[in-house]
C-alpha cells in the first residue's frame, strides 16, 4: 500500500475585467496581429480595485471546497504559489486562511514564479507522503497587472491575472501507475539565469518594481527544459508519453506549448490550452487550465496528466498525476 495525494476538488477565479489585444493599440506601438501571432494571446483578465492575489486565491479555494463538499476547517494546510502576494508579509496563504475562516492547520507561500504551482504540488505531495498533512489546498494566484511597466510593449501585452486551486487528499493506492493521485514530480532551477526574467524592485530597493524579461532568451530555454522535465517525471512515474491523456502546460506562449508537445510526441488534441483567453498568469496558469479543462469536460476521473512549467529563476519542473 502506498499513500497518494489525490485530487478531491478544483476551482478557479478570474477577474471580471477582460482586456482584448486591440485595447493596447491606443497606448502602445503594437497590434492584435503581433500579439496573437507571437504568443497566441487574444485577451486577458485584469483585477479591479479591491481585488488582490489573496481575494482571488480564496475565491478559487472556495470553488474547490464546494466541489469536494468540504469545509475549510477540514483542510490541514494551504500553499499559495505566487510572486505577487498582497504584501511583503504575511504570506498570501495566511490571508487566504483567514478569509476562509480556517482556524487550524498551517499556511505558507511558495515563490518559484511561473513554475510556482508545480513547486506547490511537489511540496503538498511531500507533506502528504510524510504524514504531516492529510488534506492540502494548493493555489496558484497572481496579479501580474500590478507589476507591469505599461510603457514596455514587449512584456505588458503578455500577462494576466487570476487564480486556480486544487484540493489534494491522502488516499491509499497500490503503488502502481494505475493509482489516482500524484505519481511523480521533478523540480529544477538554475539561478545563473536571473537576468532573463526578474522584477526590478523589492525589499532591497524599497519599491515594488516592474517585470523585466528577455523574452526571446527565455524562449530558447523553454521547449528543451520543459520537454526534459516532463520526460523525467514520466519516467519516474513509470509511464510513457503515449499513456498521457492530457498535457496541462504553463500557458505563456502557444508556440512554446506546441513545440513542447511536439518534442514529447503528443498531438495538440491532448493539450489543454487556455493562453488565448488568460494570457500568461504565471503560477496561476496551470491550476486555471486544470479547472477550465475539467469544466470543459476534457479532464475526467482516471485520466493521466502531465503538467510542466518554466519561469523566472530560471525555475522549472513537472508533475505527473492521475486525475
Ligand atoms: O512565463 C514565464 C516564462 N516566459 C515565457 O515563457 C516567455 C517566453 N518568450 C516569449 O513568449 C516570446 O519570446 C515573446 C512573445 C515574448 C516574443 O516573441 P519573439 O518571437 O521572441 O519576439 P522578439 O522578442 O524576438 O521580438 C521580435 C520583434 C522585435 O522587433 P525587432 O527588434 O525585430 O525590430 C520587438 O521589438 O517584435 C518587437 N516587439 C513587438 N512588436 C509589436 C516586441 N513586442 C512587441 C509588441 N508589438 N507588443
GROMACS .gro file of C-alpha atoms in nm, residues 4-289:
model
  286
    4UNK     CA    1  -0.114   0.907  -0.276
    5UNK     CA    2  -0.212   1.275  -0.291
    6UNK     CA    3  -0.541   1.252  -0.478
    7UNK     CA    4  -0.744   1.539  -0.630
    8UNK     CA    5  -1.069   1.600  -0.441
    9UNK     CA    6  -1.161   1.942  -0.579
   10UNK     CA    7  -1.063   2.204  -0.832
   11UNK     CA    8  -1.177   2.561  -0.886
   12UNK     CA    9  -1.076   2.897  -1.026
   13UNK     CA   10  -1.145   3.267  -1.022
   14UNK     CA   11  -1.096   3.519  -1.300
   15UNK     CA   12  -1.146   3.894  -1.254
   16UNK     CA   13  -1.446   4.037  -1.442
   17UNK     CA   14  -1.246   4.291  -1.641
   18UNK     CA   15  -1.142   4.145  -1.979
   19UNK     CA   16  -0.891   4.332  -2.194
   20UNK     CA   17  -0.872   4.243  -2.564
   21UNK     CA   18  -0.544   4.281  -2.757
   22UNK     CA   19  -0.686   4.573  -2.957
   23UNK     CA   20  -0.713   4.784  -2.640
   24UNK     CA   21  -0.332   4.813  -2.626
   25UNK     CA   22  -0.326   4.976  -2.971
   26UNK     CA   23  -0.445   5.307  -2.819
   27UNK     CA   24  -0.136   5.349  -2.598
   28UNK     CA   25   0.139   5.129  -2.749
   29UNK     CA   26   0.304   5.065  -3.086
   30UNK     CA   27   0.155   4.716  -3.109
   31UNK     CA   28  -0.139   4.535  -3.265
   32UNK     CA   29  -0.360   4.230  -3.228
   33UNK     CA   30  -0.183   4.051  -3.514
   34UNK     CA   31   0.161   4.073  -3.346
   35UNK     CA   32   0.038   3.966  -3.002
   36UNK     CA   33  -0.175   3.681  -3.138
   37UNK     CA   34   0.090   3.566  -3.388
   38UNK     CA   35   0.387   3.571  -3.147
   39UNK     CA   36   0.215   3.445  -2.833
   40UNK     CA   37  -0.133   3.306  -2.913
   41UNK     CA   38  -0.284   3.550  -2.662
   42UNK     CA   39  -0.614   3.719  -2.760
   43UNK     CA   40  -0.734   3.860  -2.428
   44UNK     CA   41  -0.658   3.855  -2.055
   45UNK     CA   42  -0.833   3.939  -1.727
   46UNK     CA   43  -0.713   4.224  -1.504
   47UNK     CA   44  -0.808   4.288  -1.142
   48UNK     CA   45  -1.007   4.593  -1.041
   49UNK     CA   46  -0.965   4.798  -0.723
   50UNK     CA   47  -1.022   4.584  -0.415
   51UNK     CA   48  -0.927   4.259  -0.588
   52UNK     CA   49  -0.593   4.112  -0.481
   53UNK     CA   50  -0.398   3.788  -0.509
   54UNK     CA   51  -0.541   3.668  -0.176
   55UNK     CA   52  -0.903   3.755  -0.256
   56UNK     CA   53  -0.879   3.570  -0.590
   57UNK     CA   54  -0.699   3.278  -0.424
   58UNK     CA   55  -0.972   3.249  -0.160
   59UNK     CA   56  -1.243   3.252  -0.427
   60UNK     CA   57  -1.069   2.972  -0.619
   61UNK     CA   58  -1.024   2.774  -0.296
   62UNK     CA   59  -1.394   2.813  -0.210
   63UNK     CA   60  -1.485   2.666  -0.550
   64UNK     CA   61  -1.252   2.368  -0.491
   65UNK     CA   62  -1.401   2.313  -0.142
   66UNK     CA   63  -1.751   2.327  -0.287
   67UNK     CA   64  -1.665   2.059  -0.543
   68UNK     CA   65  -1.525   1.840  -0.264
   69UNK     CA   66  -1.825   1.913  -0.038
   70UNK     CA   67  -1.579   2.010   0.233
   71UNK     CA   68  -1.537   2.287   0.488
   72UNK     CA   69  -1.211   2.486   0.515
   73UNK     CA   70  -1.167   2.352   0.868
   74UNK     CA   71  -1.127   2.001   0.728
   75UNK     CA   72  -0.812   2.115   0.541
   76UNK     CA   73  -0.472   2.080   0.713
   77UNK     CA   74  -0.259   2.313   0.502
   78UNK     CA   75  -0.280   2.586   0.240
   79UNK     CA   76   0.003   2.650  -0.004
   80UNK     CA   77  -0.021   2.957  -0.227
   81UNK     CA   78   0.216   2.971  -0.523
   82UNK     CA   79   0.260   3.338  -0.609
   83UNK     CA   80   0.513   3.609  -0.690
   84UNK     CA   81   0.256   3.883  -0.632
   85UNK     CA   82   0.141   3.839  -0.272
   86UNK     CA   83  -0.067   4.135  -0.148
   87UNK     CA   84   0.207   4.247   0.094
   88UNK     CA   85   0.575   4.163   0.152
   89UNK     CA   86   0.441   3.969   0.450
   90UNK     CA   87   0.239   3.799   0.591
   91UNK     CA   88   0.202   3.533   0.326
   92UNK     CA   89  -0.092   3.536   0.086
   93UNK     CA   90  -0.163   3.186   0.218
   94UNK     CA   91  -0.230   3.306   0.576
   95UNK     CA   92  -0.458   3.578   0.433
   96UNK     CA   93  -0.649   3.307   0.246
   97UNK     CA   94  -0.664   3.100   0.565
   98UNK     CA   95  -0.827   3.395   0.748
   99UNK     CA   96  -1.062   3.470   0.457
  100UNK     CA   97  -1.181   3.106   0.455
  101UNK     CA   98  -1.240   3.112   0.832
  102UNK     CA   99  -0.992   2.828   0.878
  103UNK     CA  100  -0.889   2.818   1.242
  104UNK     CA  101  -0.641   2.531   1.248
  105UNK     CA  102  -0.362   2.393   1.033
  106UNK     CA  103  -0.089   2.598   0.865
  107UNK     CA  104  -0.038   2.809   0.554
  108UNK     CA  105   0.261   2.933   0.357
  109UNK     CA  106   0.360   3.073   0.016
  110UNK     CA  107   0.586   2.919  -0.244
  111UNK     CA  108   0.770   3.154  -0.477
  112UNK     CA  109   0.901   2.993  -0.794
  113UNK     CA  110   0.743   3.241  -1.039
  114UNK     CA  111   0.577   3.063  -1.335
  115UNK     CA  112   0.689   2.723  -1.205
  116UNK     CA  113   0.527   2.803  -0.868
  117UNK     CA  114   0.226   2.576  -0.899
  118UNK     CA  115   0.439   2.274  -0.991
  119UNK     CA  116   0.662   2.354  -0.690
  120UNK     CA  117   0.348   2.390  -0.475
  121UNK     CA  118   0.218   2.049  -0.588
  122UNK     CA  119   0.554   1.885  -0.514
  123UNK     CA  120   0.557   2.038  -0.164
  124UNK     CA  121   0.197   1.934  -0.098
  125UNK     CA  122   0.279   1.583  -0.215
  126UNK     CA  123   0.578   1.569   0.022
  127UNK     CA  124   0.364   1.688   0.316
  128UNK     CA  125   0.104   1.421   0.240
  129UNK     CA  126   0.352   1.138   0.181
  130UNK     CA  127   0.539   1.221   0.504
  131UNK     CA  128   0.215   1.222   0.703
  132UNK     CA  129   0.242   1.590   0.804
  133UNK     CA  130  -0.088   1.675   0.637
  134UNK     CA  131  -0.385   1.477   0.507
  135UNK     CA  132  -0.555   1.748   0.306
  136UNK     CA  133  -0.368   2.027   0.132
  137UNK     CA  134  -0.513   2.313  -0.072
  138UNK     CA  135  -0.264   2.416  -0.341
  139UNK     CA  136  -0.344   2.751  -0.501
  140UNK     CA  137  -0.175   2.943  -0.781
  141UNK     CA  138  -0.275   3.311  -0.777
  142UNK     CA  139  -0.127   3.620  -0.940
  143UNK     CA  140  -0.191   3.987  -1.007
  144UNK     CA  141   0.083   4.047  -1.263
  145UNK     CA  142  -0.107   4.355  -1.386
  146UNK     CA  143   0.033   4.531  -1.077
  147UNK     CA  144   0.398   4.465  -1.176
  148UNK     CA  145   0.367   4.561  -1.544
  149UNK     CA  146   0.557   4.851  -1.700
  150UNK     CA  147   0.274   4.978  -1.921
  151UNK     CA  148   0.526   5.153  -2.150
  152UNK     CA  149   0.709   4.824  -2.228
  153UNK     CA  150   0.525   4.663  -2.518
  154UNK     CA  151   0.747   4.354  -2.507
  155UNK     CA  152   0.603   4.247  -2.169
  156UNK     CA  153   0.280   4.426  -2.074
  157UNK     CA  154   0.072   4.264  -2.351
  158UNK     CA  155   0.163   3.912  -2.237
  159UNK     CA  156   0.044   3.878  -1.877
  160UNK     CA  157  -0.289   3.848  -1.696
  161UNK     CA  158  -0.445   3.797  -1.352
  162UNK     CA  159  -0.635   3.505  -1.199
  163UNK     CA  160  -0.628   3.214  -0.957
  164UNK     CA  161  -0.680   2.838  -0.955
  165UNK     CA  162  -0.693   2.586  -0.669
  166UNK     CA  163  -0.654   2.212  -0.631
  167UNK     CA  164  -0.754   2.026  -0.315
  168UNK     CA  165  -0.543   1.716  -0.251
  169UNK     CA  166  -0.622   1.439  -0.002
  170UNK     CA  167  -0.421   1.140   0.125
  171UNK     CA  168  -0.569   0.816  -0.007
  172UNK     CA  169  -0.435   0.462  -0.024
  173UNK     CA  170  -0.301   0.342  -0.357
  174UNK     CA  171  -0.144   0.022  -0.483
  175UNK     CA  172   0.191   0.184  -0.562
  176UNK     CA  173   0.147   0.144  -0.937
  177UNK     CA  174   0.097   0.396  -1.218
  178UNK     CA  175  -0.270   0.293  -1.225
  179UNK     CA  176  -0.321   0.475  -0.890
  180UNK     CA  177  -0.508   0.801  -0.877
  181UNK     CA  178  -0.311   1.100  -0.744
  182UNK     CA  179   0.036   1.244  -0.787
  183UNK     CA  180   0.262   0.975  -0.934
  184UNK     CA  181   0.588   1.168  -0.974
  185UNK     CA  182   0.741   1.516  -0.958
  186UNK     CA  183   1.057   1.678  -1.095
  187UNK     CA  184   1.191   2.020  -0.986
  188UNK     CA  185   1.486   2.218  -1.124
  189UNK     CA  186   1.635   2.565  -1.105
  190UNK     CA  187   1.944   2.749  -1.228
  191UNK     CA  188   1.998   3.084  -1.058
  192UNK     CA  189   2.265   3.190  -1.306
  193UNK     CA  190   1.982   3.293  -1.542
  194UNK     CA  191   1.834   3.552  -1.304
  195UNK     CA  192   1.873   3.839  -1.551
  196UNK     CA  193   1.650   3.678  -1.814
  197UNK     CA  194   1.333   3.736  -1.612
  198UNK     CA  195   1.306   3.937  -1.291
  199UNK     CA  196   1.127   4.222  -1.114
  200UNK     CA  197   1.347   4.528  -1.062
  201UNK     CA  198   1.209   4.608  -0.717
  202UNK     CA  199   1.162   4.461  -0.373
  203UNK     CA  200   1.287   4.498  -0.019
  204UNK     CA  201   1.637   4.599  -0.136
  205UNK     CA  202   1.504   4.892  -0.341
  206UNK     CA  203   1.203   4.996  -0.136
  207UNK     CA  204   0.983   4.977  -0.446
  208UNK     CA  205   0.750   4.713  -0.585
  209UNK     CA  206   0.926   4.724  -0.921
  210UNK     CA  207   0.832   4.609  -1.269
  211UNK     CA  208   0.874   4.283  -1.456
  212UNK     CA  209   1.171   4.277  -1.695
  213UNK     CA  210   1.211   3.993  -1.944
  214UNK     CA  211   1.441   3.898  -2.227
  215UNK     CA  212   1.157   3.706  -2.386
  216UNK     CA  213   1.344   3.553  -2.676
  217UNK     CA  214   1.620   3.429  -2.440
  218UNK     CA  215   1.365   3.263  -2.209
  219UNK     CA  216   1.200   3.116  -2.517
  220UNK     CA  217   1.529   2.949  -2.617
  221UNK     CA  218   1.539   2.758  -2.287
  222UNK     CA  219   1.169   2.680  -2.265
  223UNK     CA  220   1.091   2.395  -2.506
  224UNK     CA  221   1.403   2.192  -2.429
  225UNK     CA  222   1.379   2.226  -2.048
  226UNK     CA  223   1.003   2.164  -2.043
  227UNK     CA  224   1.024   1.851  -2.257
  228UNK     CA  225   1.316   1.727  -2.050
  229UNK     CA  226   1.146   1.778  -1.709
  230UNK     CA  227   0.819   1.625  -1.834
  231UNK     CA  228   1.011   1.322  -1.962
  232UNK     CA  229   1.192   1.283  -1.627
  233UNK     CA  230   0.863   1.298  -1.435
  234UNK     CA  231   0.702   1.043  -1.671
  235UNK     CA  232   0.998   0.808  -1.634
  236UNK     CA  233   0.976   0.836  -1.252
  237UNK     CA  234   0.603   0.765  -1.271
  238UNK     CA  235   0.668   0.459  -1.490
  239UNK     CA  236   0.457   0.589  -1.778
  240UNK     CA  237   0.521   0.663  -2.146
  241UNK     CA  238   0.420   0.973  -2.341
  242UNK     CA  239   0.170   0.755  -2.526
  243UNK     CA  240  -0.007   0.684  -2.192
  244UNK     CA  241  -0.075   1.054  -2.132
  245UNK     CA  242  -0.435   1.172  -2.176
  246UNK     CA  243  -0.371   1.545  -2.115
  247UNK     CA  244  -0.073   1.774  -2.113
  248UNK     CA  245  -0.159   2.073  -1.895
  249UNK     CA  246   0.127   2.314  -1.962
  250UNK     CA  247   0.211   2.656  -1.820
  251UNK     CA  248   0.032   2.895  -2.052
  252UNK     CA  249   0.294   3.151  -2.159
  253UNK     CA  250   0.305   3.118  -2.535
  254UNK     CA  251   0.123   2.890  -2.779
  255UNK     CA  252   0.447   2.838  -2.975
  256UNK     CA  253   0.621   2.705  -2.660
  257UNK     CA  254   0.318   2.484  -2.584
  258UNK     CA  255   0.317   2.345  -2.940
  259UNK     CA  256   0.695   2.299  -2.951
  260UNK     CA  257   0.695   2.107  -2.621
  261UNK     CA  258   0.404   1.884  -2.722
  262UNK     CA  259   0.582   1.806  -3.049
  263UNK     CA  260   0.906   1.724  -2.868
  264UNK     CA  261   0.712   1.490  -2.637
  265UNK     CA  262   0.550   1.328  -2.941
  266UNK     CA  263   0.199   1.429  -2.829
  267UNK     CA  264  -0.067   1.582  -3.057
  268UNK     CA  265  -0.224   1.920  -2.971
  269UNK     CA  266  -0.560   1.739  -2.927
  270UNK     CA  267  -0.415   1.614  -2.597
  271UNK     CA  268  -0.312   1.959  -2.472
  272UNK     CA  269  -0.534   2.183  -2.257
  273UNK     CA  270  -0.493   2.534  -2.400
  274UNK     CA  271  -0.621   2.849  -2.228
  275UNK     CA  272  -0.348   3.100  -2.321
  276UNK     CA  273  -0.576   3.271  -2.575
  277UNK     CA  274  -0.821   3.374  -2.301
  278UNK     CA  275  -0.599   3.421  -1.994
  279UNK     CA  276  -0.258   3.535  -2.124
  280UNK     CA  277   0.034   3.436  -1.903
  281UNK     CA  278  -0.093   3.424  -1.543
  282UNK     CA  279   0.238   3.285  -1.408
  283UNK     CA  280   0.179   3.046  -1.113
  284UNK     CA  281  -0.198   3.062  -1.171
  285UNK     CA  282  -0.188   2.933  -1.528
  286UNK     CA  283  -0.173   2.558  -1.461
  287UNK     CA  284  -0.448   2.544  -1.195
  288UNK     CA  285  -0.660   2.772  -1.415
  289UNK     CA  286  -0.607   2.533  -1.707
   0.00000   0.00000   0.00000
